[in-house]
Amino acid sequence: MTHSPIDRAALRTPPGMARRIRGLSDRTIAWIFVAPTIFLLLAVNIFPLIWTIRLSFTNFRVNRPNNAVEWVGLENYRRILSDPDVWNTMQATAHFLIWTIVLQVLIGFTLAYLINKKFRGNDLWTTIIVFPMMLSPAVVGNFWTFLYQPQIGLFNYVVSFFTGIDPASFSMIGDVHLAPWAIVIADTWMWTPFVMLICLAGLRSIPDSIYEAAECDRASKLRQFWTITLPMALPFLMLAVLFRGIENFKMFDLVVQLTGGGPGNLTTLTSIDLKREAFEKWRTGYSSAYAVILFVTVFGLASIYVKALNKVKER
Amino acid sequence: MSFSVTEPSQRTKWFAGILVIGYAIITLVPLLWIIATGFKSPTDSIAYPPVVVFEPTLEGYVNLFTDRTRATEQMLEEAGPPTTWYEEIARERGTVITGQSRFGQRFMNSVIIGFGSTALCMILGTAAAYAFSRFRVPLKDDLLFFILSTRMMPPIAVAIPIFLMFRNLGLNDTHLGMILLYTAVNLSLSVWLLKGFIDEIPVEYEEAALIDGYTRFQAFYKVVLPQAATGIASTAIFCLIFAWNEYAFAVLLTSGTAQTAPPFIPTIIGTSGKDWPAVAAGATIFLVPVMVFTILLRKHLLRGITFGAVRK
């Protein structure tokens, strides 16, 4: 029998100590393995969360550490919820959320459906389509401002090529009507592949035998699509919507680089607004309350949605 | 070939293929445009109509890596003729190179923080995932859900207290601080993914090893780790890509010594207006490695981006 270095070390270890090492119960090992992870998550995730909740009831400001910190109760929450600017931000976020999800689900599902026709080389093209979502949103978003430049931008050039509109006559980022769509287009370009991948997994999970049975029953292709493909892929579609919903509710990097929240406050999504309150105006207590409200909103909506998702899965 | 009713017809395949390839090309255009702009001269980069065929130059890359100043007659005399190819490029624009730009250092920061946090995350994550997979941990489901829910918070929301905490501990704008932060953010994803991978390894292998006299630790790293190697590698690439791309924490918590490339690249400006070729050059250097990793990852993509909720 050959001994590995570890075995040899074990053999040389005095019996008493060896028993202690070997004798570690599974329970102890489990704790040794889990503890560092839990500790780090507590320190970097939970402790800050509790701190945020605490700060949200005070008038603390980071840039005035010497001011007395006063307990203000629910004052911050009242001010946020009655602030029309916050509601405008919420509206901008809702517009962004709804349109990105609608477009991404439509395009993503169509692409997945087509890829599932298993034409030659579909793997290669799927990988190419996936590229945008793996890249840094900040770096890519910054470059999209270049594509959106009036006159010289590639995007404007392509639009004018197909429609004949003067490329210098419109600015995707500067125009009040176009800016909310500029971020929707860039986000759709970036994240459609995500929805596509999940839909593809859904479509591939449908067993061929069901379609064979449908063929025997002489169900038309259209009918097969509505009664087999769509219902069976639905849980996957809903999962994609959940992930995109949570991610885009948190959206910061792409949009802040693309429009910086402008023009005016039109594309100021909640995360961008929160960043301004917390790190530009330094209203720490106020922005903490803001953060809590956002977190509760995401968590609440996600929980309701997951319940619905589970119901669909059970069917 | 056997006949199957579910096999799409040749015509359908052609139709589907053409549409998908068409979309893929549209998707690629902005990326190809970034790469092309990196090799354009400033004039070409802002030409109207946009130029597709141009004389490639490395000016963007030279501008990215160097600091330059407008050359006076006296400076040119002192410096003598250009000795290197990059000095030559700078001279053609009437400038002299005065030193390295900060891009190289920012890029190295991205490398250090990315790989550092990935390594730490894999060590902690694999151990935790093994424990969750094999042992009865009290409150297991609650702990796992808690780990997952930490991903739902907007980064800006937790950034406020982390900023305060880091300031008190002297971790603001340090490599260590960013490594710890990214490790914690990535741990949730890694533990979920790795648990899935380890769950798939039959317990019998370890039981056999335990009967042969291995300790739990030995069974863990001699039996389980080699079996889970592919899963660990793909999880590691996911963590690396996340840390590599992360922007929100980086822009709030770093400004100098530990600043990574994503907050830095958008701040690159030239002497007259934005130097788009230099920005594009920086973006190219930064994005191309991720594309290579994406190709390596393609089999595990789905699992990674959905927290293991969807497996192919």
mmCIF file with all atom_site columns, N, CA and C in Angstrom, chain A residues 4 6-7 22 26 29 33-34 37 41 43 46 48 52 134-136 138 142-143 145-147 151-152 157 167 189 197 201 239 250 257 295, chain B residues 27 31 33-34 45-46 48-50 124 127-128 131 146 151 153 161 165 184 213 216-218 221-222 245 247 266 276 279 290 294 302 310:
data_model
loop_
_atom_site.group_PDB
_atom_site.id
_atom_site.type_symbol
_atom_site.label_atom_id
_atom_site.label_alt_id
_atom_site.label_comp_id
_atom_site.label_asym_id
_atom_site.label_entity_id
_atom_site.label_seq_id
_atom_site.pdbx_PDB_ins_code
_atom_site.Cartn_x
_atom_site.Cartn_y
_atom_site.Cartn_z
_atom_site.occupancy
_atom_site.B_iso_or_equiv
_atom_site.pdbx_formal_charge
_atom_site.auth_seq_id
_atom_site.auth_comp_id
_atom_site.auth_asym_id
_atom_site.auth_atom_id
_atom_site.pdbx_PDB_model_num
ATOM 1   N N  . SER A 1 4   ? 0.301   8.459  0.799   1.00 0.00 ? 4   SER A N  1
ATOM 2   C CA . SER A 1 4   ? 0.414   9.836  0.317   1.00 0.00 ? 4   SER A CA 1
ATOM 3   C C  . SER A 1 4   ? 1.101   10.648 1.408   1.00 0.00 ? 4   SER A C  1
ATOM 4   N N  . ILE A 1 6   ? 0.085   12.997 3.073   1.00 0.00 ? 6   ILE A N  1
ATOM 5   C CA . ILE A 1 6   ? -0.830  13.241 4.182   1.00 0.00 ? 6   ILE A CA 1
ATOM 6   C C  . ILE A 1 6   ? -0.881  12.014 5.099   1.00 0.00 ? 6   ILE A C  1
ATOM 7   N N  . ASP A 1 7   ? -0.937  10.823 4.466   1.00 0.00 ? 7   ASP A N  1
ATOM 8   C CA . ASP A 1 7   ? -0.995  9.599  5.269   1.00 0.00 ? 7   ASP A CA 1
ATOM 9   C C  . ASP A 1 7   ? 0.257   9.464  6.122   1.00 0.00 ? 7   ASP A C  1
ATOM 10  N N  . ARG A 1 22  ? -8.729  12.945 13.811  1.00 0.00 ? 22  ARG A N  1
ATOM 11  C CA . ARG A 1 22  ? -9.622  12.002 13.157  1.00 0.00 ? 22  ARG A CA 1
ATOM 12  C C  . ARG A 1 22  ? -10.998 12.034 13.801  1.00 0.00 ? 22  ARG A C  1
ATOM 13  N N  . ASP A 1 26  ? -18.636 14.951 12.338  1.00 0.00 ? 26  ASP A N  1
ATOM 14  C CA . ASP A 1 26  ? -19.157 15.592 11.131  1.00 0.00 ? 26  ASP A CA 1
ATOM 15  C C  . ASP A 1 26  ? -19.748 16.949 11.453  1.00 0.00 ? 26  ASP A C  1
ATOM 16  N N  . ILE A 1 29  ? -17.024 19.480 11.719  1.00 0.00 ? 29  ILE A N  1
ATOM 17  C CA . ILE A 1 29  ? -16.510 19.798 10.388  1.00 0.00 ? 29  ILE A CA 1
ATOM 18  C C  . ILE A 1 29  ? -17.498 20.687 9.637   1.00 0.00 ? 29  ILE A C  1
ATOM 19  N N  . PHE A 1 33  ? -16.625 24.351 8.141   1.00 0.00 ? 33  PHE A N  1
ATOM 20  C CA . PHE A 1 33  ? -16.770 24.644 6.715   1.00 0.00 ? 33  PHE A CA 1
ATOM 21  C C  . PHE A 1 33  ? -17.726 25.797 6.446   1.00 0.00 ? 33  PHE A C  1
ATOM 22  N N  . VAL A 1 34  ? -18.767 25.894 7.252   1.00 0.00 ? 34  VAL A N  1
ATOM 23  C CA . VAL A 1 34  ? -19.802 26.891 6.962   1.00 0.00 ? 34  VAL A CA 1
ATOM 24  C C  . VAL A 1 34  ? -19.500 28.243 7.619   1.00 0.00 ? 34  VAL A C  1
ATOM 25  N N  . THR A 1 37  ? -18.014 31.454 5.745   1.00 0.00 ? 37  THR A N  1
ATOM 26  C CA . THR A 1 37  ? -18.959 32.017 4.784   1.00 0.00 ? 37  THR A CA 1
ATOM 27  C C  . THR A 1 37  ? -20.029 32.818 5.498   1.00 0.00 ? 37  THR A C  1
ATOM 28  N N  . LEU A 1 41  ? -20.687 36.859 5.233   1.00 0.00 ? 41  LEU A N  1
ATOM 29  C CA . LEU A 1 41  ? -21.973 37.376 4.769   1.00 0.00 ? 41  LEU A CA 1
ATOM 30  C C  . LEU A 1 41  ? -22.623 38.246 5.833   1.00 0.00 ? 41  LEU A C  1
ATOM 31  N N  . ALA A 1 43  ? -21.003 39.991 8.067   1.00 0.00 ? 43  ALA A N  1
ATOM 32  C CA . ALA A 1 43  ? -20.235 41.232 8.181   1.00 0.00 ? 43  ALA A CA 1
ATOM 33  C C  . ALA A 1 43  ? -20.502 42.172 7.013   1.00 0.00 ? 43  ALA A C  1
ATOM 34  N N  . ILE A 1 46  ? -25.440 41.481 6.176   1.00 0.00 ? 46  ILE A N  1
ATOM 35  C CA . ILE A 1 46  ? -26.496 41.640 7.167   1.00 0.00 ? 46  ILE A CA 1
ATOM 36  C C  . ILE A 1 46  ? -26.221 42.787 8.130   1.00 0.00 ? 46  ILE A C  1
ATOM 37  N N  . PRO A 1 48  ? -24.450 45.528 7.612   1.00 0.00 ? 48  PRO A N  1
ATOM 38  C CA . PRO A 1 48  ? -24.779 46.798 6.953   1.00 0.00 ? 48  PRO A CA 1
ATOM 39  C C  . PRO A 1 48  ? -26.286 47.019 6.804   1.00 0.00 ? 48  PRO A C  1
ATOM 40  N N  . THR A 1 52  ? -28.210 50.140 8.163   1.00 0.00 ? 52  THR A N  1
ATOM 41  C CA . THR A 1 52  ? -29.032 51.004 7.302   1.00 0.00 ? 52  THR A CA 1
ATOM 42  C C  . THR A 1 52  ? -30.385 51.259 7.941   1.00 0.00 ? 52  THR A C  1
ATOM 43  N N  . MET A 1 134 ? -22.289 39.343 -20.937 1.00 0.00 ? 134 MET A N  1
ATOM 44  C CA . MET A 1 134 ? -21.159 38.986 -20.093 1.00 0.00 ? 134 MET A CA 1
ATOM 45  C C  . MET A 1 134 ? -20.208 40.166 -19.887 1.00 0.00 ? 134 MET A C  1
ATOM 46  N N  . LEU A 1 135 ? -20.446 41.249 -20.581 1.00 0.00 ? 135 LEU A N  1
ATOM 47  C CA . LEU A 1 135 ? -19.493 42.356 -20.558 1.00 0.00 ? 135 LEU A CA 1
ATOM 48  C C  . LEU A 1 135 ? -19.838 43.377 -19.473 1.00 0.00 ? 135 LEU A C  1
ATOM 49  N N  . SER A 1 136 ? -18.873 44.237 -19.181 1.00 0.00 ? 136 SER A N  1
ATOM 50  C CA . SER A 1 136 ? -19.065 45.245 -18.139 1.00 0.00 ? 136 SER A CA 1
ATOM 51  C C  . SER A 1 136 ? -20.074 46.289 -18.587 1.00 0.00 ? 136 SER A C  1
ATOM 52  N N  . ALA A 1 138 ? -20.871 49.140 -17.383 1.00 0.00 ? 138 ALA A N  1
ATOM 53  C CA . ALA A 1 138 ? -20.389 50.516 -17.312 1.00 0.00 ? 138 ALA A CA 1
ATOM 54  C C  . ALA A 1 138 ? -19.549 50.849 -18.544 1.00 0.00 ? 138 ALA A C  1
ATOM 55  N N  . ASN A 1 142 ? -20.843 53.329 -21.469 1.00 0.00 ? 142 ASN A N  1
ATOM 56  C CA . ASN A 1 142 ? -20.046 54.487 -21.842 1.00 0.00 ? 142 ASN A CA 1
ATOM 57  C C  . ASN A 1 142 ? -19.851 54.534 -23.347 1.00 0.00 ? 142 ASN A C  1
ATOM 58  N N  . PHE A 1 143 ? -19.627 53.372 -23.966 1.00 0.00 ? 143 PHE A N  1
ATOM 59  C CA . PHE A 1 143 ? -19.402 53.361 -25.404 1.00 0.00 ? 143 PHE A CA 1
ATOM 60  C C  . PHE A 1 143 ? -20.684 53.615 -26.184 1.00 0.00 ? 143 PHE A C  1
ATOM 61  N N  . THR A 1 145 ? -22.803 55.788 -25.530 1.00 0.00 ? 145 THR A N  1
ATOM 62  C CA . THR A 1 145 ? -22.976 57.235 -25.718 1.00 0.00 ? 145 THR A CA 1
ATOM 63  C C  . THR A 1 145 ? -22.321 57.668 -27.033 1.00 0.00 ? 145 THR A C  1
ATOM 64  N N  . PHE A 1 146 ? -21.256 56.974 -27.411 1.00 0.00 ? 146 PHE A N  1
ATOM 65  C CA . PHE A 1 146 ? -20.579 57.263 -28.671 1.00 0.00 ? 146 PHE A CA 1
ATOM 66  C C  . PHE A 1 146 ? -21.456 56.842 -29.854 1.00 0.00 ? 146 PHE A C  1
ATOM 67  N N  . LEU A 1 147 ? -22.084 55.672 -29.725 1.00 0.00 ? 147 LEU A N  1
ATOM 68  C CA . LEU A 1 147 ? -22.959 55.211 -30.810 1.00 0.00 ? 147 LEU A CA 1
ATOM 69  C C  . LEU A 1 147 ? -24.161 56.132 -30.979 1.00 0.00 ? 147 LEU A C  1
ATOM 70  N N  . GLN A 1 151 ? -25.239 62.984 -35.544 1.00 0.00 ? 151 GLN A N  1
ATOM 71  C CA . GLN A 1 151 ? -24.380 63.063 -36.722 1.00 0.00 ? 151 GLN A CA 1
ATOM 72  C C  . GLN A 1 151 ? -23.344 61.936 -36.809 1.00 0.00 ? 151 GLN A C  1
ATOM 73  N N  . ILE A 1 152 ? -22.353 61.896 -35.908 1.00 0.00 ? 152 ILE A N  1
ATOM 74  C CA . ILE A 1 152 ? -21.260 60.939 -36.098 1.00 0.00 ? 152 ILE A CA 1
ATOM 75  C C  . ILE A 1 152 ? -21.563 59.555 -35.539 1.00 0.00 ? 152 ILE A C  1
ATOM 76  N N  . TYR A 1 157 ? -26.615 57.046 -37.616 1.00 0.00 ? 157 TYR A N  1
ATOM 77  C CA . TYR A 1 157 ? -26.357 56.827 -39.034 1.00 0.00 ? 157 TYR A CA 1
ATOM 78  C C  . TYR A 1 157 ? -27.252 55.710 -39.567 1.00 0.00 ? 157 TYR A C  1
ATOM 79  N N  . PRO A 1 167 ? -29.313 62.509 -39.602 1.00 0.00 ? 167 PRO A N  1
ATOM 80  C CA . PRO A 1 167 ? -28.708 61.966 -38.381 1.00 0.00 ? 167 PRO A CA 1
ATOM 81  C C  . PRO A 1 167 ? -28.310 63.044 -37.380 1.00 0.00 ? 167 PRO A C  1
ATOM 82  N N  . TRP A 1 189 ? -30.471 45.326 -25.892 1.00 0.00 ? 189 TRP A N  1
ATOM 83  C CA . TRP A 1 189 ? -29.322 44.755 -26.606 1.00 0.00 ? 189 TRP A CA 1
ATOM 84  C C  . TRP A 1 189 ? -28.491 43.899 -25.655 1.00 0.00 ? 189 TRP A C  1
ATOM 85  N N  . LEU A 1 197 ? -31.517 32.486 -23.269 1.00 0.00 ? 197 LEU A N  1
ATOM 86  C CA . LEU A 1 197 ? -30.907 31.270 -22.729 1.00 0.00 ? 197 LEU A CA 1
ATOM 87  C C  . LEU A 1 197 ? -31.890 30.496 -21.865 1.00 0.00 ? 197 LEU A C  1
ATOM 88  N N  . ALA A 1 201 ? -33.605 26.759 -22.540 1.00 0.00 ? 201 ALA A N  1
ATOM 89  C CA . ALA A 1 201 ? -33.597 25.627 -21.610 1.00 0.00 ? 201 ALA A CA 1
ATOM 90  C C  . ALA A 1 201 ? -35.013 25.092 -21.442 1.00 0.00 ? 201 ALA A C  1
ATOM 91  N N  . LEU A 1 239 ? -39.536 32.723 -14.838 1.00 0.00 ? 239 LEU A N  1
ATOM 92  C CA . LEU A 1 239 ? -38.271 32.805 -14.106 1.00 0.00 ? 239 LEU A CA 1
ATOM 93  C C  . LEU A 1 239 ? -37.377 33.895 -14.708 1.00 0.00 ? 239 LEU A C  1
ATOM 94  N N  . LYS A 1 250 ? -32.648 47.149 -9.769  1.00 0.00 ? 250 LYS A N  1
ATOM 95  C CA . LYS A 1 250 ? -31.395 47.604 -9.170  1.00 0.00 ? 250 LYS A CA 1
ATOM 96  C C  . LYS A 1 250 ? -30.525 48.374 -10.159 1.00 0.00 ? 250 LYS A C  1
ATOM 97  N N  . GLN A 1 257 ? -23.888 55.464 -16.786 1.00 0.00 ? 257 GLN A N  1
ATOM 98  C CA . GLN A 1 257 ? -22.869 55.791 -17.776 1.00 0.00 ? 257 GLN A CA 1
ATOM 99  C C  . GLN A 1 257 ? -23.485 56.316 -19.064 1.00 0.00 ? 257 GLN A C  1
ATOM 100 N N  . PHE A 1 295 ? -35.622 48.138 -0.845  1.00 0.00 ? 295 PHE A N  1
ATOM 101 C CA . PHE A 1 295 ? -35.402 46.728 -0.548  1.00 0.00 ? 295 PHE A CA 1
ATOM 102 C C  . PHE A 1 295 ? -36.724 46.022 -0.240  1.00 0.00 ? 295 PHE A C  1
ATOM 103 N N  . THR B 2 27  ? -26.277 42.181 -33.103 1.00 0.00 ? 27  THR B N  1
ATOM 104 C CA . THR B 2 27  ? -25.756 42.218 -31.746 1.00 0.00 ? 27  THR B CA 1
ATOM 105 C C  . THR B 2 27  ? -24.248 42.465 -31.729 1.00 0.00 ? 27  THR B C  1
ATOM 106 N N  . LEU B 2 31  ? -20.093 45.761 -30.709 1.00 0.00 ? 31  LEU B N  1
ATOM 107 C CA . LEU B 2 31  ? -18.830 45.238 -30.183 1.00 0.00 ? 31  LEU B CA 1
ATOM 108 C C  . LEU B 2 31  ? -17.715 45.381 -31.216 1.00 0.00 ? 31  LEU B C  1
ATOM 109 N N  . TRP B 2 33  ? -17.666 47.537 -33.476 1.00 0.00 ? 33  TRP B N  1
ATOM 110 C CA . TRP B 2 33  ? -17.422 48.977 -33.592 1.00 0.00 ? 33  TRP B CA 1
ATOM 111 C C  . TRP B 2 33  ? -16.441 49.452 -32.525 1.00 0.00 ? 33  TRP B C  1
ATOM 112 N N  . ILE B 2 34  ? -16.564 48.908 -31.311 1.00 0.00 ? 34  ILE B N  1
ATOM 113 C CA . ILE B 2 34  ? -15.616 49.261 -30.244 1.00 0.00 ? 34  ILE B CA 1
ATOM 114 C C  . ILE B 2 34  ? -14.208 48.868 -30.677 1.00 0.00 ? 34  ILE B C  1
ATOM 115 N N  . SER B 2 45  ? -12.362 58.433 -36.364 1.00 0.00 ? 45  SER B N  1
ATOM 116 C CA . SER B 2 45  ? -13.331 57.962 -35.377 1.00 0.00 ? 45  SER B CA 1
ATOM 117 C C  . SER B 2 45  ? -14.580 58.833 -35.351 1.00 0.00 ? 45  SER B C  1
ATOM 118 N N  . ILE B 2 46  ? -14.435 60.118 -35.713 1.00 0.00 ? 46  ILE B N  1
ATOM 119 C CA . ILE B 2 46  ? -15.615 60.992 -35.682 1.00 0.00 ? 46  ILE B CA 1
ATOM 120 C C  . ILE B 2 46  ? -16.006 61.441 -37.079 1.00 0.00 ? 46  ILE B C  1
ATOM 121 N N  . TYR B 2 48  ? -17.942 61.665 -40.675 1.00 0.00 ? 48  TYR B N  1
ATOM 122 C CA . TYR B 2 48  ? -19.304 61.452 -41.144 1.00 0.00 ? 48  TYR B CA 1
ATOM 123 C C  . TYR B 2 48  ? -19.293 61.339 -42.654 1.00 0.00 ? 48  TYR B C  1
ATOM 124 N N  . PRO B 2 49  ? -19.914 60.343 -43.276 1.00 0.00 ? 49  PRO B N  1
ATOM 125 C CA . PRO B 2 49  ? -20.532 59.190 -42.605 1.00 0.00 ? 49  PRO B CA 1
ATOM 126 C C  . PRO B 2 49  ? -19.486 58.287 -41.950 1.00 0.00 ? 49  PRO B C  1
ATOM 127 N N  . PRO B 2 50  ? -19.898 57.482 -40.933 1.00 0.00 ? 50  PRO B N  1
ATOM 128 C CA . PRO B 2 50  ? -18.956 56.615 -40.226 1.00 0.00 ? 50  PRO B CA 1
ATOM 129 C C  . PRO B 2 50  ? -18.143 55.770 -41.213 1.00 0.00 ? 50  PRO B C  1
ATOM 130 N N  . LEU B 2 124 ? -13.749 29.475 0.347   1.00 0.00 ? 124 LEU B N  1
ATOM 131 C CA . LEU B 2 124 ? -14.851 29.522 1.312   1.00 0.00 ? 124 LEU B CA 1
ATOM 132 C C  . LEU B 2 124 ? -16.093 28.848 0.746   1.00 0.00 ? 124 LEU B C  1
ATOM 133 N N  . ALA B 2 127 ? -16.029 24.912 0.566   1.00 0.00 ? 127 ALA B N  1
ATOM 134 C CA . ALA B 2 127 ? -16.191 24.316 1.890   1.00 0.00 ? 127 ALA B CA 1
ATOM 135 C C  . ALA B 2 127 ? -17.642 24.402 2.345   1.00 0.00 ? 127 ALA B C  1
ATOM 136 N N  . ALA B 2 128 ? -18.222 25.596 2.215   1.00 0.00 ? 128 ALA B N  1
ATOM 137 C CA . ALA B 2 128 ? -19.598 25.770 2.673   1.00 0.00 ? 128 ALA B CA 1
ATOM 138 C C  . ALA B 2 128 ? -20.558 24.901 1.854   1.00 0.00 ? 128 ALA B C  1
ATOM 139 N N  . ALA B 2 131 ? -20.413 21.323 2.946   1.00 0.00 ? 131 ALA B N  1
ATOM 140 C CA . ALA B 2 131 ? -21.115 21.116 4.212   1.00 0.00 ? 131 ALA B CA 1
ATOM 141 C C  . ALA B 2 131 ? -22.628 21.109 4.001   1.00 0.00 ? 131 ALA B C  1
ATOM 142 N N  . PHE B 2 146 ? -31.231 32.761 3.002   1.00 0.00 ? 146 PHE B N  1
ATOM 143 C CA . PHE B 2 146 ? -30.607 34.004 3.454   1.00 0.00 ? 146 PHE B CA 1
ATOM 144 C C  . PHE B 2 146 ? -29.433 34.372 2.548   1.00 0.00 ? 146 PHE B C  1
ATOM 145 N N  . ARG B 2 151 ? -28.532 38.766 -2.558  1.00 0.00 ? 151 ARG B N  1
ATOM 146 C CA . ARG B 2 151 ? -28.305 39.226 -3.928  1.00 0.00 ? 151 ARG B CA 1
ATOM 147 C C  . ARG B 2 151 ? -29.404 40.179 -4.399  1.00 0.00 ? 151 ARG B C  1
ATOM 148 N N  . MET B 2 153 ? -30.528 42.896 -2.875  1.00 0.00 ? 153 MET B N  1
ATOM 149 C CA . MET B 2 153 ? -30.390 44.289 -2.474  1.00 0.00 ? 153 MET B CA 1
ATOM 150 C C  . MET B 2 153 ? -29.672 45.096 -3.544  1.00 0.00 ? 153 MET B C  1
ATOM 151 N N  . PRO B 2 161 ? -23.681 51.891 4.480   1.00 0.00 ? 161 PRO B N  1
ATOM 152 C CA . PRO B 2 161 ? -23.006 51.410 5.690   1.00 0.00 ? 161 PRO B CA 1
ATOM 153 C C  . PRO B 2 161 ? -21.656 50.760 5.411   1.00 0.00 ? 161 PRO B C  1
ATOM 154 N N  . MET B 2 165 ? -18.373 51.604 7.330   1.00 0.00 ? 165 MET B N  1
ATOM 155 C CA . MET B 2 165 ? -17.632 50.530 8.002   1.00 0.00 ? 165 MET B CA 1
ATOM 156 C C  . MET B 2 165 ? -16.188 50.504 7.496   1.00 0.00 ? 165 MET B C  1
ATOM 157 N N  . ALA B 2 184 ? -17.667 38.493 -0.651  1.00 0.00 ? 184 ALA B N  1
ATOM 158 C CA . ALA B 2 184 ? -18.957 38.353 0.017   1.00 0.00 ? 184 ALA B CA 1
ATOM 159 C C  . ALA B 2 184 ? -20.105 38.407 -0.985  1.00 0.00 ? 184 ALA B C  1
ATOM 160 N N  . GLY B 2 213 ? -10.528 4.176  5.390   1.00 0.00 ? 213 GLY B N  1
ATOM 161 C CA . GLY B 2 213 ? -9.726  4.787  6.430   1.00 0.00 ? 213 GLY B CA 1
ATOM 162 C C  . GLY B 2 213 ? -9.395  6.245  6.187   1.00 0.00 ? 213 GLY B C  1
ATOM 163 N N  . ARG B 2 216 ? -12.633 12.590 7.027   1.00 0.00 ? 216 ARG B N  1
ATOM 164 C CA . ARG B 2 216 ? -13.555 13.420 6.264   1.00 0.00 ? 216 ARG B CA 1
ATOM 165 C C  . ARG B 2 216 ? -12.810 14.419 5.389   1.00 0.00 ? 216 ARG B C  1
ATOM 166 N N  . PHE B 2 217 ? -11.775 15.063 5.979   1.00 0.00 ? 217 PHE B N  1
ATOM 167 C CA . PHE B 2 217 ? -11.005 16.043 5.218   1.00 0.00 ? 217 PHE B CA 1
ATOM 168 C C  . PHE B 2 217 ? -10.389 15.411 3.987   1.00 0.00 ? 217 PHE B C  1
ATOM 169 N N  . GLN B 2 218 ? -9.784  14.202 4.209   1.00 0.00 ? 218 GLN B N  1
ATOM 170 C CA . GLN B 2 218 ? -9.146  13.541 3.078   1.00 0.00 ? 218 GLN B CA 1
ATOM 171 C C  . GLN B 2 218 ? -10.168 13.175 2.021   1.00 0.00 ? 218 GLN B C  1
ATOM 172 N N  . TYR B 2 221 ? -10.979 16.375 -0.006  1.00 0.00 ? 221 TYR B N  1
ATOM 173 C CA . TYR B 2 221 ? -10.118 16.911 -1.054  1.00 0.00 ? 221 TYR B CA 1
ATOM 174 C C  . TYR B 2 221 ? -9.541  15.863 -1.983  1.00 0.00 ? 221 TYR B C  1
ATOM 175 N N  . LYS B 2 222 ? -9.628  14.588 -1.621  1.00 0.00 ? 222 LYS B N  1
ATOM 176 C CA . LYS B 2 222 ? -9.099  13.583 -2.546  1.00 0.00 ? 222 LYS B CA 1
ATOM 177 C C  . LYS B 2 222 ? -10.187 12.985 -3.424  1.00 0.00 ? 222 LYS B C  1
ATOM 178 N N  . ASN B 2 245 ? -16.424 42.992 -13.927 1.00 0.00 ? 245 ASN B N  1
ATOM 179 C CA . ASN B 2 245 ? -17.373 43.934 -14.504 1.00 0.00 ? 245 ASN B CA 1
ATOM 180 C C  . ASN B 2 245 ? -17.962 44.906 -13.488 1.00 0.00 ? 245 ASN B C  1
ATOM 181 N N  . TYR B 2 247 ? -19.259 47.681 -11.112 1.00 0.00 ? 247 TYR B N  1
ATOM 182 C CA . TYR B 2 247 ? -19.045 49.113 -11.229 1.00 0.00 ? 247 TYR B CA 1
ATOM 183 C C  . TYR B 2 247 ? -19.509 49.908 -10.009 1.00 0.00 ? 247 TYR B C  1
ATOM 184 N N  . PRO B 2 266 ? -14.382 55.138 -18.450 1.00 0.00 ? 266 PRO B N  1
ATOM 185 C CA . PRO B 2 266 ? -15.208 56.256 -18.914 1.00 0.00 ? 266 PRO B CA 1
ATOM 186 C C  . PRO B 2 266 ? -14.605 57.627 -18.636 1.00 0.00 ? 266 PRO B C  1
ATOM 187 N N  . TRP B 2 276 ? -12.031 59.213 -28.242 1.00 0.00 ? 276 TRP B N  1
ATOM 188 C CA . TRP B 2 276 ? -12.753 57.948 -28.397 1.00 0.00 ? 276 TRP B CA 1
ATOM 189 C C  . TRP B 2 276 ? -11.866 56.771 -28.774 1.00 0.00 ? 276 TRP B C  1
ATOM 190 N N  . VAL B 2 279 ? -10.506 55.488 -25.549 1.00 0.00 ? 279 VAL B N  1
ATOM 191 C CA . VAL B 2 279 ? -11.556 54.830 -24.756 1.00 0.00 ? 279 VAL B CA 1
ATOM 192 C C  . VAL B 2 279 ? -11.838 53.445 -25.337 1.00 0.00 ? 279 VAL B C  1
ATOM 193 N N  . VAL B 2 290 ? -13.076 38.727 -21.469 1.00 0.00 ? 290 VAL B N  1
ATOM 194 C CA . VAL B 2 290 ? -14.368 38.192 -21.035 1.00 0.00 ? 290 VAL B CA 1
ATOM 195 C C  . VAL B 2 290 ? -15.021 37.388 -22.151 1.00 0.00 ? 290 VAL B C  1
ATOM 196 N N  . THR B 2 294 ? -16.228 33.613 -21.972 1.00 0.00 ? 294 THR B N  1
ATOM 197 C CA . THR B 2 294 ? -17.606 33.226 -22.293 1.00 0.00 ? 294 THR B CA 1
ATOM 198 C C  . THR B 2 294 ? -17.625 31.978 -23.169 1.00 0.00 ? 294 THR B C  1
ATOM 199 N N  . LEU B 2 302 ? -25.938 28.729 -18.374 1.00 0.00 ? 302 LEU B N  1
ATOM 200 C CA . LEU B 2 302 ? -27.295 28.785 -17.881 1.00 0.00 ? 302 LEU B CA 1
ATOM 201 C C  . LEU B 2 302 ? -27.359 28.630 -16.384 1.00 0.00 ? 302 LEU B C  1
ATOM 202 N N  . VAL B 2 310 ? -31.844 26.728 -13.248 1.00 0.00 ? 310 VAL B N  1
ATOM 203 C CA . VAL B 2 310 ? -32.108 26.044 -14.507 1.00 0.00 ? 310 VAL B CA 1
ATOM 204 C C  . VAL B 2 310 ? -30.865 25.254 -14.896 1.00 0.00 ? 310 VAL B C  1
#
